[in-house]
XYZ file of N, CA and C in Angstrom:
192
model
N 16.721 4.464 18.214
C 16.686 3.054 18.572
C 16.233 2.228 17.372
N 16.491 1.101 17.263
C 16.810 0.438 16.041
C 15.398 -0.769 16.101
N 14.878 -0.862 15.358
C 13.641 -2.301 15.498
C 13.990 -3.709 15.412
N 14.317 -4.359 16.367
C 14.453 -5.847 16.212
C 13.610 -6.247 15.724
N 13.804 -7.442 14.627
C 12.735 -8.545 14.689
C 13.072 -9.757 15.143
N 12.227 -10.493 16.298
C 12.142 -11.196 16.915
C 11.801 -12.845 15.714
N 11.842 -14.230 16.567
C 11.359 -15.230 15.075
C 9.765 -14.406 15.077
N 8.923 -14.509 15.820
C 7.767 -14.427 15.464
C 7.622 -13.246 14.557
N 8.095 -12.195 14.707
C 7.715 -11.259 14.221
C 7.924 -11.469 12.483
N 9.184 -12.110 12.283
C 9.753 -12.999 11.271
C 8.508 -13.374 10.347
N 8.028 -14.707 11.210
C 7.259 -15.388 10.654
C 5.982 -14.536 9.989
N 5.657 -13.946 10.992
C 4.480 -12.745 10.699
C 4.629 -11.876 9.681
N 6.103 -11.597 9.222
C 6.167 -10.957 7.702
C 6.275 -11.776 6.933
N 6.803 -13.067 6.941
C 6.565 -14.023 5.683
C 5.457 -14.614 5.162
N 4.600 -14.419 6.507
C 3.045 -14.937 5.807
C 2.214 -13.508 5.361
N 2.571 -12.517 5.485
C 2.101 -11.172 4.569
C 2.454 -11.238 3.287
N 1.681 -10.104 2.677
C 1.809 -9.923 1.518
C 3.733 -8.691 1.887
N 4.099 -8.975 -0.192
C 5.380 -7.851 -0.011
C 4.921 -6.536 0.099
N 5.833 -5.662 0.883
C 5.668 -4.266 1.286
C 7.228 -3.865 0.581
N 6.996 -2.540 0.652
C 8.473 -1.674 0.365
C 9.736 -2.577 0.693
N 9.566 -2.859 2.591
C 11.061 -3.793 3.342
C 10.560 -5.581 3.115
N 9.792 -5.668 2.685
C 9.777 -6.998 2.607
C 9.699 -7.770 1.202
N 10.840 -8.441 0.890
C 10.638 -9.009 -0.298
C 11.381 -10.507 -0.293
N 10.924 -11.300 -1.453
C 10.784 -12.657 -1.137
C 11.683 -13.436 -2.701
N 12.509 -14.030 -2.516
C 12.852 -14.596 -3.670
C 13.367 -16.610 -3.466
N 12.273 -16.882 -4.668
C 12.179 -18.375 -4.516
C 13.338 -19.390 -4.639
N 14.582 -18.807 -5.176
C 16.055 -19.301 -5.246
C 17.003 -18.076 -4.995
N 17.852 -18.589 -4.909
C 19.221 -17.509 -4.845
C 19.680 -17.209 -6.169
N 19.673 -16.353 -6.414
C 20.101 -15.477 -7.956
C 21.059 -14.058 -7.302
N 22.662 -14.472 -7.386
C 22.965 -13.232 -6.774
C 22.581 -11.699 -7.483
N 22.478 -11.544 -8.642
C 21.867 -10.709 -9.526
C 20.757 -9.863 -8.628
N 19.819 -10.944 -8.785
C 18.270 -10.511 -7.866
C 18.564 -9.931 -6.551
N 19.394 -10.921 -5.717
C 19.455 -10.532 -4.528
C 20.066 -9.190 -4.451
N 21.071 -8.997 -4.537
C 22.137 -7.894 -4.957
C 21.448 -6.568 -5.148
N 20.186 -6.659 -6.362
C 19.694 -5.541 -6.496
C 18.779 -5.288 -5.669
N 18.624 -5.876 -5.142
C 17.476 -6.060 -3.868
C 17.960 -5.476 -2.460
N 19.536 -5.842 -2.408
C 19.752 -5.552 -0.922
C 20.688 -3.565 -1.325
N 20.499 -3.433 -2.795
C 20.986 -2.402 -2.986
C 19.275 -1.470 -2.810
N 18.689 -1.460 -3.281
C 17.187 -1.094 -3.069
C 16.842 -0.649 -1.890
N 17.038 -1.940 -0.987
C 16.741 -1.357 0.507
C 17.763 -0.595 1.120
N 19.229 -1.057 0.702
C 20.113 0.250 1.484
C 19.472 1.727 1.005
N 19.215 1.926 -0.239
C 18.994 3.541 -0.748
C 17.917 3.673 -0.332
N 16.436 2.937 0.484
C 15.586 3.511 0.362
C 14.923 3.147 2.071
N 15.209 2.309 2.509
C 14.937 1.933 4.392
C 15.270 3.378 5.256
N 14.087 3.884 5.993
C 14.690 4.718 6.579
C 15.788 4.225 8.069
N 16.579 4.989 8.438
C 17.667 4.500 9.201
C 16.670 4.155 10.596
N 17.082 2.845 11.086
C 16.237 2.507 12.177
C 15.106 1.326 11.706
N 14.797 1.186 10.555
C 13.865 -0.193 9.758
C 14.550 -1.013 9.509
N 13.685 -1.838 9.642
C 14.075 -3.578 9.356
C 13.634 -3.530 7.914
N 14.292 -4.308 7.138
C 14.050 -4.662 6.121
C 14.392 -5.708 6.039
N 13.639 -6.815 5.469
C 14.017 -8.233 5.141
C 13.274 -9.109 3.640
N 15.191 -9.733 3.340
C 14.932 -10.567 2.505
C 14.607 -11.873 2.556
N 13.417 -12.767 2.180
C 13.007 -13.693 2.304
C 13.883 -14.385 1.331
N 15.013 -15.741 0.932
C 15.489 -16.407 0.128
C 14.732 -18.285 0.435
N 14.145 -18.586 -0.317
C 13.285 -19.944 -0.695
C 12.084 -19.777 -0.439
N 11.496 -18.488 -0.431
C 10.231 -18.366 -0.074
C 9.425 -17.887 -1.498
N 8.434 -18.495 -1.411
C 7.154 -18.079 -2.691
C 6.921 -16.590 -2.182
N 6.463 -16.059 -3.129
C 5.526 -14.832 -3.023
C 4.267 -14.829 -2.259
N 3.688 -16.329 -2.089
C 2.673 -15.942 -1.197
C 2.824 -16.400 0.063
N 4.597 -16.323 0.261
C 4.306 -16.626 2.012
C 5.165 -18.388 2.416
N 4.331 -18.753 1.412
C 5.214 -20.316 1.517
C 6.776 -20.703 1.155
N 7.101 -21.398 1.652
C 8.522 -22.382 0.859
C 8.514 -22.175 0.253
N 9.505 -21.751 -1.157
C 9.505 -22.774 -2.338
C 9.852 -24.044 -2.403
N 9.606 -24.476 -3.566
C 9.843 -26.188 -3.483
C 10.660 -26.240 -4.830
């Protein structure tokens, strides 16, 4: 069975710090992203959520 994330649960990883599935980038750079969503395919075990944060700071906030 597979892990939804719900919004809250959402929100609740964007105000954490990054882990292994969670990572955060403050603009769109397909480069960045790309290697990023290649990262988590080779390394998420089957059944994890992994999520990319795009306009978000590193500590959780917007970028601006």
């Amino acid at each position: 069975m597979r892990n939804k994330m719900d919004d809250s649960r959402l929100m609740e990883k964007l105000r954490q710090s990054e882990d292994p599935w969670v990572e955060r980038k403050e603009s769109f750079n397909e480069r960045e992203v790309r290697k990023t969503l290649v990262a988590f395919a080779n390394s998420v075990p089957e059944g994890e959520p992994a999520v990319l944060f795009i306009g978000a700071a590193n500590i959780g906030e917007v970028a601006r």
